mmCIF file of C-alpha atoms and ligand atoms in Angstrom:
data_model
loop_
_atom_site.group_PDB
_atom_site.id
_atom_site.type_symbol
_atom_site.label_atom_id
_atom_site.label_comp_id
_atom_site.label_asym_id
_atom_site.label_seq_id
_atom_site.Cartn_x
_atom_site.Cartn_y
_atom_site.Cartn_z
ATOM 1 C CA MET A 24 26.274 16.405 12.032
ATOM 2 C CA ILE A 25 26.419 15.079 8.250
ATOM 3 C CA ASP A 26 28.382 16.550 5.945
ATOM 4 C CA PRO A 27 26.257 17.565 3.149
ATOM 5 C CA GLN A 28 29.174 16.684 0.158
ATOM 6 C CA ILE A 29 28.861 13.240 1.584
ATOM 7 C CA PHE A 30 24.955 13.050 1.660
ATOM 8 C CA ILE A 31 24.646 14.566 -2.054
ATOM 9 C CA ALA A 32 27.516 11.908 -2.792
ATOM 10 C CA ALA A 33 25.551 9.022 -1.521
ATOM 11 C CA VAL A 34 22.068 9.989 -3.370
ATOM 12 C CA LYS A 35 23.870 10.770 -6.703
ATOM 13 C CA GLY A 36 26.037 7.460 -5.948
ATOM 14 C CA ALA A 37 22.746 5.435 -5.684
ATOM 15 C CA LEU A 38 21.335 7.089 -8.969
ATOM 16 C CA ALA A 39 24.381 6.506 -10.732
ATOM 17 C CA ARG A 40 24.014 2.615 -10.529
ATOM 18 C CA GLY A 41 20.935 3.305 -12.594
ATOM 19 C CA GLY A 42 23.346 5.411 -15.154
ATOM 20 C CA ILE A 43 21.652 8.731 -13.777
ATOM 21 C CA SER A 44 24.793 11.324 -14.825
ATOM 22 C CA PRO A 45 25.337 13.414 -11.893
ATOM 23 C CA ASP A 46 24.981 16.534 -13.449
ATOM 24 C CA ALA A 47 21.319 15.727 -14.439
ATOM 25 C CA PRO A 48 19.042 17.484 -12.188
ATOM 26 C CA VAL A 49 16.841 15.004 -10.313
ATOM 27 C CA SER A 50 13.158 15.871 -9.133
ATOM 28 C CA LEU A 51 11.401 14.043 -6.002
ATOM 29 C CA TYR A 52 8.997 12.287 -8.528
ATOM 30 C CA GLU A 53 7.804 12.113 -12.058
ATOM 31 C CA PRO A 54 5.855 10.023 -13.960
ATOM 32 C CA MET A 55 6.864 7.775 -17.021
ATOM 33 C CA PHE A 56 4.819 7.222 -19.906
ATOM 34 C CA GLY A 57 5.645 5.045 -22.787
ATOM 35 C CA GLU A 58 4.724 4.202 -26.170
ATOM 36 C CA ALA A 59 1.607 2.094 -24.487
ATOM 37 C CA GLU A 60 0.444 5.473 -22.249
ATOM 38 C CA VAL A 61 0.487 7.718 -25.551
ATOM 39 C CA ALA A 62 -1.898 5.038 -27.138
ATOM 40 C CA ALA A 63 -4.262 4.541 -25.073
ATOM 41 C CA VAL A 64 -4.972 7.971 -24.365
ATOM 42 C CA SER A 65 -4.822 8.740 -28.290
ATOM 43 C CA GLU A 66 -7.577 5.742 -28.477
ATOM 44 C CA CYS A 67 -9.377 7.392 -26.135
ATOM 45 C CA VAL A 68 -9.540 10.863 -27.558
ATOM 46 C CA ARG A 69 -10.076 9.331 -31.238
ATOM 47 C CA SER A 70 -13.178 7.501 -30.049
ATOM 48 C CA GLY A 71 -14.569 10.462 -28.431
ATOM 49 C CA TRP A 72 -15.376 8.768 -25.204
ATOM 50 C CA VAL A 73 -13.310 11.063 -23.168
ATOM 51 C CA SER A 74 -15.748 11.735 -20.519
ATOM 52 C CA SER A 75 -18.325 10.223 -18.187
ATOM 53 C CA ALA A 76 -19.203 7.592 -20.607
ATOM 54 C CA GLY A 77 -17.525 4.765 -22.498
ATOM 55 C CA ALA A 78 -15.307 1.513 -21.301
ATOM 56 C CA ALA A 79 -12.390 2.508 -19.851
ATOM 57 C CA VAL A 80 -13.277 3.430 -16.508
ATOM 58 C CA ASP A 81 -15.385 0.107 -16.329
ATOM 59 C CA SER A 82 -12.054 -1.601 -17.536
ATOM 60 C CA PHE A 83 -9.757 0.167 -15.280
ATOM 61 C CA GLU A 84 -12.139 -0.639 -12.401
ATOM 62 C CA ALA A 85 -11.905 -4.587 -13.471
ATOM 63 C CA ARG A 86 -7.984 -4.325 -13.733
ATOM 64 C CA LEU A 87 -7.898 -2.585 -10.248
ATOM 65 C CA ARG A 88 -10.217 -5.292 -8.354
ATOM 66 C CA ASP A 89 -7.462 -7.943 -10.275
ATOM 67 C CA VAL A 90 -4.131 -5.869 -8.965
ATOM 68 C CA THR A 91 -5.414 -5.492 -5.158
ATOM 69 C CA GLY A 92 -7.758 -8.149 -4.591
ATOM 70 C CA ALA A 93 -10.899 -5.576 -3.452
ATOM 71 C CA ALA A 94 -14.126 -7.296 -4.443
ATOM 72 C CA HIS A 95 -15.021 -3.668 -5.493
ATOM 73 C CA VAL A 96 -13.679 -0.631 -6.718
ATOM 74 C CA THR A 97 -14.929 2.638 -7.580
ATOM 75 C CA THR A 98 -12.968 5.196 -9.212
ATOM 76 C CA CYS A 99 -12.870 8.511 -8.444
ATOM 77 C CA VAL A 100 -11.814 12.280 -9.681
ATOM 78 C CA ASN A 101 -8.673 11.953 -7.027
ATOM 79 C CA GLY A 102 -7.731 10.388 -3.961
ATOM 80 C CA THR A 103 -9.467 13.228 -1.612
ATOM 81 C CA ALA A 104 -12.541 12.555 -3.036
ATOM 82 C CA ALA A 105 -12.265 8.957 -2.436
ATOM 83 C CA LEU A 106 -11.369 9.184 1.448
ATOM 84 C CA HIS A 107 -14.417 12.119 1.749
ATOM 85 C CA ILE A 108 -17.166 9.479 0.542
ATOM 86 C CA ALA A 109 -15.160 6.550 1.887
ATOM 87 C CA LEU A 110 -15.392 8.364 5.628
ATOM 88 C CA MET A 111 -19.426 9.320 4.372
ATOM 89 C CA LEU A 112 -19.791 5.708 3.970
ATOM 90 C CA ALA A 113 -18.075 4.481 7.331
ATOM 91 C CA GLY A 114 -20.939 6.774 9.190
ATOM 92 C CA VAL A 115 -18.519 9.705 9.823
ATOM 93 C CA GLY A 116 -20.879 12.983 10.239
ATOM 94 C CA PRO A 117 -20.981 16.360 11.586
ATOM 95 C CA GLY A 118 -19.652 16.888 14.915
ATOM 96 C CA ASP A 119 -17.636 13.097 14.900
ATOM 97 C CA GLU A 120 -14.366 13.015 15.883
ATOM 98 C CA VAL A 121 -12.036 10.466 13.264
ATOM 99 C CA ILE A 122 -8.656 9.215 14.800
ATOM 100 C CA VAL A 123 -6.211 10.366 12.032
ATOM 101 C CA PRO A 124 -1.870 9.945 12.259
ATOM 102 C CA ALA A 125 -0.371 13.326 12.954
ATOM 103 C CA LEU A 126 2.110 12.527 10.127
ATOM 104 C CA THR A 127 0.671 12.370 6.806
ATOM 105 C CA PHE A 128 -0.268 14.528 3.801
ATOM 106 C CA VAL A 129 -3.166 17.332 4.672
ATOM 107 C CA ALA A 130 -5.924 15.444 2.679
ATOM 108 C CA THR A 131 -6.305 12.693 5.097
ATOM 109 C CA ALA A 132 -7.532 15.281 7.491
ATOM 110 C CA ALA A 133 -8.977 17.618 5.196
ATOM 111 C CA ALA A 134 -11.498 14.734 4.112
ATOM 112 C CA VAL A 135 -12.390 14.387 7.646
ATOM 113 C CA ARG A 136 -13.319 17.847 7.831
ATOM 114 C CA TYR A 137 -15.439 17.699 4.666
ATOM 115 C CA CYS A 138 -17.515 15.396 6.364
ATOM 116 C CA GLY A 139 -18.302 18.479 9.048
ATOM 117 C CA ALA A 140 -16.278 15.889 11.583
ATOM 118 C CA VAL A 141 -12.923 16.998 13.471
ATOM 119 C CA PRO A 142 -9.693 14.758 12.987
ATOM 120 C CA HIS A 143 -8.153 13.635 16.032
ATOM 121 C CA PHE A 144 -4.644 13.209 15.780
ATOM 122 C CA VAL A 145 -2.508 10.146 17.139
ATOM 123 C CA ASP A 146 1.194 9.412 17.273
ATOM 124 C CA VAL A 147 3.043 7.031 14.546
ATOM 125 C CA THR A 148 5.351 4.431 15.066
ATOM 126 C CA SER A 149 9.175 4.868 14.402
ATOM 127 C CA GLU A 150 9.281 1.939 11.721
ATOM 128 C CA ASP A 151 6.780 2.679 9.404
ATOM 129 C CA PHE A 152 5.323 6.146 9.978
ATOM 130 C CA GLY A 153 2.155 4.734 10.617
ATOM 131 C CA MET A 154 -0.493 5.087 13.513
ATOM 132 C CA ASP A 155 0.968 3.160 15.924
ATOM 133 C CA PRO A 156 -1.702 0.971 17.666
ATOM 134 C CA VAL A 157 0.104 0.777 21.125
ATOM 135 C CA GLN A 158 -0.037 4.310 22.005
ATOM 136 C CA LEU A 159 -3.523 4.514 20.407
ATOM 137 C CA GLU A 160 -4.853 1.889 22.793
ATOM 138 C CA SER A 161 -3.712 3.447 25.875
ATOM 139 C CA HIS A 162 -4.812 6.785 24.363
ATOM 140 C CA LEU A 163 -8.336 5.732 24.167
ATOM 141 C CA ASN A 164 -8.099 3.823 27.675
ATOM 142 C CA VAL A 165 -7.650 7.404 28.856
ATOM 143 C CA THR A 166 -9.663 9.724 26.299
ATOM 144 C CA ALA A 167 -12.409 7.355 25.168
ATOM 145 C CA GLU A 168 -15.301 6.041 27.033
ATOM 146 C CA ARG A 169 -18.352 4.024 25.931
ATOM 147 C CA ARG A 170 -22.006 5.628 26.445
ATOM 148 C CA GLY A 171 -24.625 3.407 25.365
ATOM 149 C CA ASP A 172 -23.813 2.500 21.428
ATOM 150 C CA VAL A 173 -21.180 4.992 20.870
ATOM 151 C CA LEU A 174 -17.942 5.577 21.674
ATOM 152 C CA VAL A 175 -17.496 9.185 23.070
ATOM 153 C CA ASN A 176 -14.158 11.435 23.529
ATOM 154 C CA ARG A 177 -14.945 12.469 27.228
ATOM 155 C CA PHE A 178 -12.877 15.440 27.133
ATOM 156 C CA THR A 179 -14.682 17.214 23.864
ATOM 157 C CA GLY A 180 -18.185 15.235 23.962
ATOM 158 C CA ARG A 181 -17.942 14.108 21.095
ATOM 159 C CA ARG A 182 -18.340 10.671 19.084
ATOM 160 C CA ILE A 183 -15.446 8.906 17.937
ATOM 161 C CA ALA A 184 -17.164 7.671 14.628
ATOM 162 C CA ALA A 185 -13.943 5.818 12.673
ATOM 163 C CA ILE A 186 -9.988 5.274 12.479
ATOM 164 C CA LEU A 187 -8.270 5.990 9.553
ATOM 165 C CA PRO A 188 -4.604 4.945 9.380
ATOM 166 C CA VAL A 189 -2.479 5.682 6.477
ATOM 167 C CA HIS A 190 0.383 3.910 5.054
ATOM 168 C CA CYS A 191 2.627 6.195 4.862
ATOM 169 C CA PHE A 192 5.419 6.225 1.941
ATOM 170 C CA GLY A 193 4.213 2.942 0.769
ATOM 171 C CA TYR A 194 4.633 0.847 4.039
ATOM 172 C CA LEU A 195 2.220 -0.795 5.617
ATOM 173 C CA CYS A 196 1.180 0.472 9.078
ATOM 174 C CA ARG A 197 0.235 -1.786 11.766
ATOM 175 C CA ILE A 198 -3.229 -2.550 10.158
ATOM 176 C CA GLU A 199 -4.073 -5.908 11.746
ATOM 177 C CA GLU A 200 -3.249 -4.393 15.431
ATOM 178 C CA ILE A 201 -5.360 -1.478 14.399
ATOM 179 C CA LEU A 202 -8.342 -3.576 13.107
ATOM 180 C CA GLU A 203 -8.222 -5.848 16.083
ATOM 181 C CA LEU A 204 -8.013 -2.711 18.373
ATOM 182 C CA ALA A 205 -11.334 -0.683 16.265
ATOM 183 C CA ASN A 206 -13.344 -3.793 16.684
ATOM 184 C CA ARG A 207 -12.823 -4.515 20.213
ATOM 185 C CA ARG A 208 -14.644 -0.683 20.378
ATOM 186 C CA GLY A 209 -16.716 -1.178 17.320
ATOM 187 C CA LEU A 210 -15.206 1.528 15.362
ATOM 188 C CA PRO A 211 -14.733 1.122 11.320
ATOM 189 C CA VAL A 212 -11.551 1.329 9.639
ATOM 190 C CA VAL A 213 -10.871 3.216 6.527
ATOM 191 C CA GLU A 214 -7.344 2.967 5.266
ATOM 192 C CA ASP A 215 -5.920 5.823 3.680
ATOM 193 C CA ALA A 216 -3.643 3.476 0.783
ATOM 194 C CA ALA A 217 -3.154 6.608 -1.556
ATOM 195 C CA GLU A 218 0.610 5.713 -1.440
ATOM 196 C CA ALA A 219 0.253 2.198 -1.098
ATOM 197 C CA LEU A 220 -0.848 0.598 -4.482
ATOM 198 C CA GLY A 221 0.816 -2.891 -4.757
ATOM 199 C CA THR A 222 1.678 -2.891 -0.883
ATOM 200 C CA ARG A 223 1.047 -5.977 0.727
ATOM 201 C CA LEU A 224 1.082 -8.276 3.779
ATOM 202 C CA ALA A 225 1.288 -11.925 3.158
ATOM 203 C CA GLY A 226 -0.496 -11.551 -0.601
ATOM 204 C CA ARG A 227 -3.109 -9.234 0.768
ATOM 205 C CA ALA A 228 -3.121 -5.571 -0.458
ATOM 206 C CA ALA A 229 -2.831 -2.345 1.406
ATOM 207 C CA GLY A 230 -6.328 -0.753 1.461
ATOM 208 C CA THR A 231 -8.263 -4.081 1.662
ATOM 209 C CA PHE A 232 -8.324 -4.678 5.405
ATOM 210 C CA GLY A 233 -10.611 -2.215 6.502
ATOM 211 C CA LEU A 234 -14.157 -1.552 5.892
ATOM 212 C CA LEU A 235 -13.165 0.645 3.112
ATOM 213 C CA GLY A 236 -9.727 1.586 1.612
ATOM 214 C CA THR A 237 -8.687 4.663 -0.976
ATOM 215 C CA LEU A 238 -6.372 4.650 -3.471
ATOM 216 C CA SER A 239 -4.856 7.867 -5.070
ATOM 217 C CA PHE A 240 -3.322 8.181 -8.703
ATOM 218 C CA ASN A 241 -2.036 11.957 -8.528
ATOM 219 C CA GLY A 242 1.028 12.619 -10.578
ATOM 220 C CA ASN A 243 3.514 11.491 -7.858
ATOM 221 C CA LYS A 244 1.646 8.581 -6.719
ATOM 222 C CA ILE A 245 3.170 5.194 -7.612
ATOM 223 C CA ILE A 246 0.916 4.953 -11.197
ATOM 224 C CA THR A 247 -1.115 8.005 -12.371
ATOM 225 C CA THR A 248 -4.082 8.813 -14.379
ATOM 226 C CA GLY A 249 -2.922 12.660 -14.249
ATOM 227 C CA GLY A 250 -5.442 12.866 -11.432
ATOM 228 C CA GLY A 251 -7.628 10.156 -9.691
ATOM 229 C CA GLY A 252 -8.728 7.520 -7.007
ATOM 230 C CA ALA A 253 -10.609 4.999 -5.950
ATOM 231 C CA ILE A 254 -12.596 3.627 -3.031
ATOM 232 C CA MET A 255 -12.349 -0.162 -2.256
ATOM 233 C CA THR A 256 -14.329 -2.469 -0.197
ATOM 234 C CA ALA A 257 -15.319 -6.030 -0.027
ATOM 235 C CA ASP A 258 -19.054 -4.742 0.891
ATOM 236 C CA PRO A 259 -21.281 -4.806 -2.097
ATOM 237 C CA ALA A 260 -24.058 -2.498 -0.771
ATOM 238 C CA LEU A 261 -21.346 -0.046 0.258
ATOM 239 C CA ALA A 262 -19.678 -0.308 -3.495
ATOM 240 C CA ALA A 263 -22.728 0.558 -5.053
ATOM 241 C CA ARG A 264 -23.491 3.456 -2.531
ATOM 242 C CA ALA A 265 -19.906 4.707 -3.803
ATOM 243 C CA LYS A 266 -20.755 4.354 -7.246
ATOM 244 C CA HIS A 267 -24.038 6.480 -6.438
ATOM 245 C CA LEU A 268 -22.319 9.080 -4.556
ATOM 246 C CA THR A 269 -19.529 9.743 -6.906
ATOM 247 C CA THR A 270 -21.672 9.961 -9.842
ATOM 248 C CA THR A 271 -24.196 12.906 -8.523
ATOM 249 C CA ALA A 272 -26.551 10.155 -7.217
ATOM 250 C CA LYS A 273 -28.021 10.019 -10.649
ATOM 251 C CA VAL A 274 -30.427 7.055 -10.649
ATOM 252 C CA PRO A 275 -29.510 4.900 -13.945
ATOM 253 C CA HIS A 276 -32.179 5.544 -16.390
ATOM 254 C CA ARG A 277 -31.893 5.688 -20.398
ATOM 255 C CA TRP A 278 -32.793 9.001 -20.796
ATOM 256 C CA ALA A 279 -34.352 10.380 -17.870
ATOM 257 C CA PHE A 280 -32.248 12.734 -15.176
ATOM 258 C CA ARG A 281 -33.310 11.708 -11.849
ATOM 259 C CA HIS A 282 -31.305 12.300 -8.677
ATOM 260 C CA ASP A 283 -32.455 10.794 -5.365
ATOM 261 C CA MET A 284 -30.157 12.498 -3.189
ATOM 262 C CA LEU A 285 -27.370 14.790 -2.719
ATOM 263 C CA GLY A 286 -24.492 13.451 -4.795
ATOM 264 C CA TYR A 287 -21.164 14.658 -5.608
ATOM 265 C CA ASN A 288 -19.445 15.050 -9.273
ATOM 266 C CA TYR A 289 -16.499 12.914 -8.264
ATOM 267 C CA ARG A 290 -16.364 10.438 -10.987
ATOM 268 C CA LEU A 291 -13.030 9.655 -12.987
ATOM 269 C CA PRO A 292 -12.925 10.798 -16.644
ATOM 270 C CA SER A 293 -12.257 8.200 -19.098
ATOM 271 C CA LEU A 294 -9.494 10.076 -20.513
ATOM 272 C CA ASN A 295 -7.776 9.601 -17.263
ATOM 273 C CA ALA A 296 -8.926 5.790 -16.764
ATOM 274 C CA ALA A 297 -7.138 5.272 -20.161
ATOM 275 C CA LEU A 298 -3.626 6.252 -18.868
ATOM 276 C CA GLY A 299 -4.392 4.359 -16.019
ATOM 277 C CA MET A 300 -4.990 1.116 -18.107
ATOM 278 C CA ALA A 301 -1.652 1.765 -19.746
ATOM 279 C CA GLN A 302 0.482 1.909 -16.376
ATOM 280 C CA LEU A 303 -1.322 -0.942 -14.510
ATOM 281 C CA ASP A 304 -0.376 -2.962 -18.067
ATOM 282 C CA ARG A 305 2.916 -2.627 -16.760
ATOM 283 C CA PHE A 306 2.657 -2.575 -12.811
ATOM 284 C CA GLU A 307 4.669 -5.138 -11.850
ATOM 285 C CA ARG A 308 7.764 -3.640 -13.722
ATOM 286 C CA ILE A 309 6.805 -0.688 -12.169
ATOM 287 C CA LEU A 310 7.167 -2.336 -8.822
ATOM 288 C CA GLN A 311 10.329 -4.097 -9.860
ATOM 289 C CA ARG A 312 12.167 -0.800 -10.819
ATOM 290 C CA LYS A 313 11.238 0.456 -7.508
ATOM 291 C CA ARG A 314 12.535 -1.956 -5.785
ATOM 292 C CA LYS A 315 16.060 -2.017 -7.205
ATOM 293 C CA LEU A 316 15.878 1.903 -6.603
ATOM 294 C CA HIS A 317 15.388 0.869 -3.081
ATOM 295 C CA ASP A 318 17.964 -1.356 -2.987
ATOM 296 C CA ALA A 319 20.517 0.918 -4.570
ATOM 297 C CA TYR A 320 19.675 3.439 -1.752
ATOM 298 C CA ARG A 321 19.864 0.821 0.839
ATOM 299 C CA CYS A 322 23.709 0.143 -0.450
ATOM 300 C CA VAL A 323 24.666 3.345 -0.016
ATOM 301 C CA PHE A 324 23.237 4.613 3.143
ATOM 302 C CA ARG A 325 24.085 1.521 4.668
ATOM 303 C CA GLN A 326 27.430 3.038 4.566
ATOM 304 C CA MET A 327 26.854 6.321 6.285
ATOM 305 C CA SER A 328 26.655 5.716 9.987
ATOM 306 C CA GLY A 329 24.009 6.762 11.990
ATOM 307 C CA VAL A 330 21.311 7.642 8.778
ATOM 308 C CA SER A 331 18.530 4.715 8.312
ATOM 309 C CA LEU A 332 16.699 4.352 5.502
ATOM 310 C CA LEU A 333 12.873 3.149 6.175
ATOM 311 C CA GLU A 334 12.361 -0.531 4.960
ATOM 312 C CA GLY A 335 9.054 -1.424 6.256
ATOM 313 C CA ARG A 336 8.015 -3.665 8.705
ATOM 314 C CA ALA A 337 9.433 -7.566 8.486
ATOM 315 C CA GLY A 338 7.009 -10.085 6.684
ATOM 316 C CA THR A 339 5.684 -7.073 4.470
ATOM 317 C CA ARG A 340 6.466 -6.113 1.162
ATOM 318 C CA PRO A 341 6.278 -2.500 0.620
ATOM 319 C CA ASN A 342 5.890 -0.899 -2.697
ATOM 320 C CA HIS A 343 8.790 1.448 -2.157
ATOM 321 C CA TRP A 344 6.575 4.628 -3.575
ATOM 322 C CA LEU A 345 9.131 7.190 -1.673
ATOM 323 C CA ASN A 346 12.505 6.282 -0.122
ATOM 324 C CA THR A 347 12.730 8.310 3.204
ATOM 325 C CA ILE A 348 15.892 8.189 5.426
ATOM 326 C CA VAL A 349 16.264 9.709 9.068
ATOM 327 C CA LEU A 350 19.101 11.465 9.945
ATOM 328 C CA PRO A 351 20.998 10.737 13.694
ATOM 329 C CA GLY A 352 20.289 12.911 16.762
ATOM 330 C CA THR A 353 17.522 15.326 17.566
ATOM 331 C CA LEU A 354 19.424 18.695 16.692
ATOM 332 C CA SER A 355 19.720 17.485 13.292
ATOM 333 C CA SER A 356 21.339 19.045 10.266
ATOM 334 C CA ARG A 357 18.459 18.452 7.789
ATOM 335 C CA ASP A 358 17.628 21.608 6.372
ATOM 336 C CA ARG A 359 21.631 21.976 5.792
ATOM 337 C CA LEU A 360 21.343 18.897 3.648
ATOM 338 C CA ILE A 361 17.853 19.751 1.842
ATOM 339 C CA GLU A 362 19.601 23.143 0.821
ATOM 340 C CA ALA A 363 22.816 21.739 -0.279
ATOM 341 C CA ALA A 364 21.073 18.902 -2.289
ATOM 342 C CA HIS A 365 18.886 21.785 -3.933
ATOM 343 C CA ALA A 366 21.974 23.925 -4.962
ATOM 344 C CA GLU A 367 22.963 20.810 -6.625
ATOM 345 C CA GLY A 368 19.646 19.850 -8.482
ATOM 346 C CA VAL A 369 18.827 17.021 -6.097
ATOM 347 C CA LEU A 370 15.517 17.587 -5.523
ATOM 348 C CA VAL A 371 15.107 15.721 -1.915
ATOM 349 C CA ARG A 372 12.218 17.274 0.458
ATOM 350 C CA PRO A 373 11.165 17.348 4.238
ATOM 351 C CA VAL A 374 8.336 15.438 5.365
ATOM 352 C CA TRP A 375 5.110 17.265 5.678
ATOM 353 C CA ASP A 376 4.584 19.642 8.778
ATOM 354 C CA LEU A 377 2.751 17.774 11.440
ATOM 355 C CA LEU A 378 -0.936 18.041 10.549
ATOM 356 C CA PRO A 379 -1.666 19.133 14.712
ATOM 357 C CA THR A 380 0.813 21.996 13.910
ATOM 358 C CA LEU A 381 -1.244 23.999 11.130
ATOM 359 C CA PRO A 382 -3.512 26.512 11.911
ATOM 360 C CA HIS A 383 -6.660 25.261 10.681
ATOM 361 C CA PHE A 384 -6.159 22.021 12.925
ATOM 362 C CA ALA A 385 -4.882 24.135 15.949
ATOM 363 C CA ASP A 386 -8.183 23.190 17.609
ATOM 364 C CA CYS A 387 -8.551 19.495 17.127
ATOM 365 C CA PRO A 388 -7.793 16.860 19.882
ATOM 366 C CA HIS A 389 -4.273 14.806 20.032
ATOM 367 C CA ASP A 390 -2.469 13.158 21.879
ATOM 368 C CA ALA A 391 1.747 13.997 22.356
ATOM 369 C CA PHE A 392 2.759 12.750 19.265
ATOM 370 C CA SER A 393 5.920 12.409 20.487
ATOM 371 C CA THR A 394 7.399 10.253 18.060
ATOM 372 C CA ALA A 395 5.940 12.152 14.817
ATOM 373 C CA ARG A 396 7.803 15.239 16.456
ATOM 374 C CA ASP A 397 10.515 13.747 16.972
ATOM 375 C CA PHE A 398 10.960 12.339 13.360
ATOM 376 C CA ALA A 399 9.788 15.097 11.308
ATOM 377 C CA ASP A 400 12.553 17.261 11.982
ATOM 378 C CA ARG A 401 14.942 14.843 11.190
ATOM 379 C CA THR A 402 13.581 12.720 8.115
ATOM 380 C CA ILE A 403 14.429 13.304 4.231
ATOM 381 C CA SER A 404 12.557 12.048 1.044
ATOM 382 C CA LEU A 405 14.774 10.872 -1.551
ATOM 383 C CA PRO A 406 14.240 11.146 -5.366
ATOM 384 C CA SER A 407 12.021 8.094 -6.276
ATOM 385 C CA SER A 408 10.796 8.139 -9.777
ATOM 386 C CA GLU A 409 10.164 4.943 -11.588
ATOM 387 C CA PHE A 410 12.864 6.094 -14.442
ATOM 388 C CA LEU A 411 15.590 5.965 -11.732
ATOM 389 C CA GLY A 412 15.539 1.758 -11.494
ATOM 390 C CA ALA A 413 14.711 1.198 -14.927
ATOM 391 C CA ASP A 414 18.561 0.719 -15.690
ATOM 392 C CA LEU A 415 19.309 -0.760 -12.444
HETATM 393 C C1 LIG B 3 -1.867 11.886 -2.355
HETATM 394 C C2 LIG B 3 -2.473 11.549 -0.963
HETATM 395 C C3 LIG B 3 -3.860 11.733 -1.295
HETATM 396 C C4 LIG B 3 -4.967 12.632 -1.510
HETATM 397 O O1 LIG B 3 -4.708 11.867 -2.968
HETATM 398 P P1 LIG B 3 -5.248 13.389 -4.078
HETATM 399 O O2 LIG B 3 -5.567 12.127 -5.581
HETATM 400 O O3 LIG B 3 -3.769 14.087 -4.344
HETATM 401 O O4 LIG B 3 -6.312 13.663 -4.008
HETATM 402 C C5 LIG B 3 -4.252 11.225 0.302
HETATM 403 N N1 LIG B 3 -3.389 10.818 1.036
HETATM 404 C C6 LIG B 3 -2.355 10.492 1.149
HETATM 405 C C7 LIG B 3 -1.880 9.544 2.081
HETATM 406 C C8 LIG B 3 -1.686 10.849 0.132
HETATM 407 O O5 LIG B 3 -0.365 10.801 0.137
#
C-alpha cells in the first residue's frame, strides 16, 4: 500500500519544480491560451466568417498536414464524428464487427455503433495501454475464419470489417505489428489518434500509419479548437469523400443546393479553426512543455518503489498528453489515493471503466482482456496541463 500523503507529496513535488504553489488547486487538464489565441478568434469574429465559409478551415487543414505529414486532412466537428466518418470510409457498415481495445475512451466504441456495427473488444499491452498485437493474433486464430473474400467471426457469424487501434494517452501502440497482421487478413486499419497529435515513430506521426486516422481537438486534448476533430489519409479519393460526407454531401456549386447522398453536418466552424491555428503556431513549444512535465514526474516517481510511470515504448516519441502511473499489486490503494488527492485539490483521475463492462456494450464479443482488467484498477492519471510545464 502506498501512503496517500507520500503520493500527494510526490505529485506536488513534481509540480513545484514548475513553480506551482502547493496550495493551488490543480485540475487534470485545462487548455492554455495566450494573446495569439485571443487575437486569432477576435480576428475571425471581426471578419464575420465564423461559420462554414472563410479561409480559416483551409489554413488549419494545411497546417495539420505540415504537422502530421498526412497527405490529406479533413477537419470536422469533433473526434467522435471523425471516427464515425473514417469507419464508414473504411467500409464498416451495419452488422459488421470492428476490433477495438477494451481500454479506451467510450467514443471509440460509440463510433462503431453509429455505423450500425458491433465493437469486438480485445486486450491491451501493459507497456503502452494500446491494442496487443500478439494477443490479437492468437484471438483471431481462434475466433476468425475466412469465408470467401471476408473474414468472419465464427461464433457470431458477423463479418470482421476493420481494426481500430488507439494511441492511449499519447503513447504509440504497436501499430506496425497491428498493420502487418491486418494486411495479412485483408482488414483496413483506422487509427484513433485523438490523444496522440505530435506522437511519432521514426519521424512518422501517429494516425498516419493506417488507411485512415483521426484526431480530436477537444478542450482536454494536446491542442484544442474548443471542440473539433480531423480525418487523415494518404488516399485522395477517401479524402474527397471525407470532405463530402462531413459537409452534408453538398455538391460544390456557386448557388445551387444539391445533395447527392445522405451526408452529415460534421464540418468544423471557422471560429474553431482560427483557435486551432493559433495553437498549432506554438505546437513545438507545447510538446516541449509536456516533455518537461513528464520528466518532472519521472524524477519523483522513480523514487517511489513499485510505482511506474507510463513511458511508451523505446524508439517512439510520445506527446506525453496524459501522464499516468501504475500502482503495484492487485489490491491497490488506488481509490484511497485519489480520494486523498482530491481532498487536497489535486484532481487526479482513474482510467476509464473498461468498455466491455458497460451496460450498452455488454452483448459485444470480447477476448479475456486480462491485462486491461489487471491494470485498469491500479492506474492513476496525473494533472498534465501544458501550463504546468511552462516554467520547467
Ligand atoms: C477524446 C477522444 C475521442 C473523441 O474525441 P471528441 O473530440 O471528444 O469527440 C475519441 N477517442 C479517444 C481515445 C479520445 O481520447
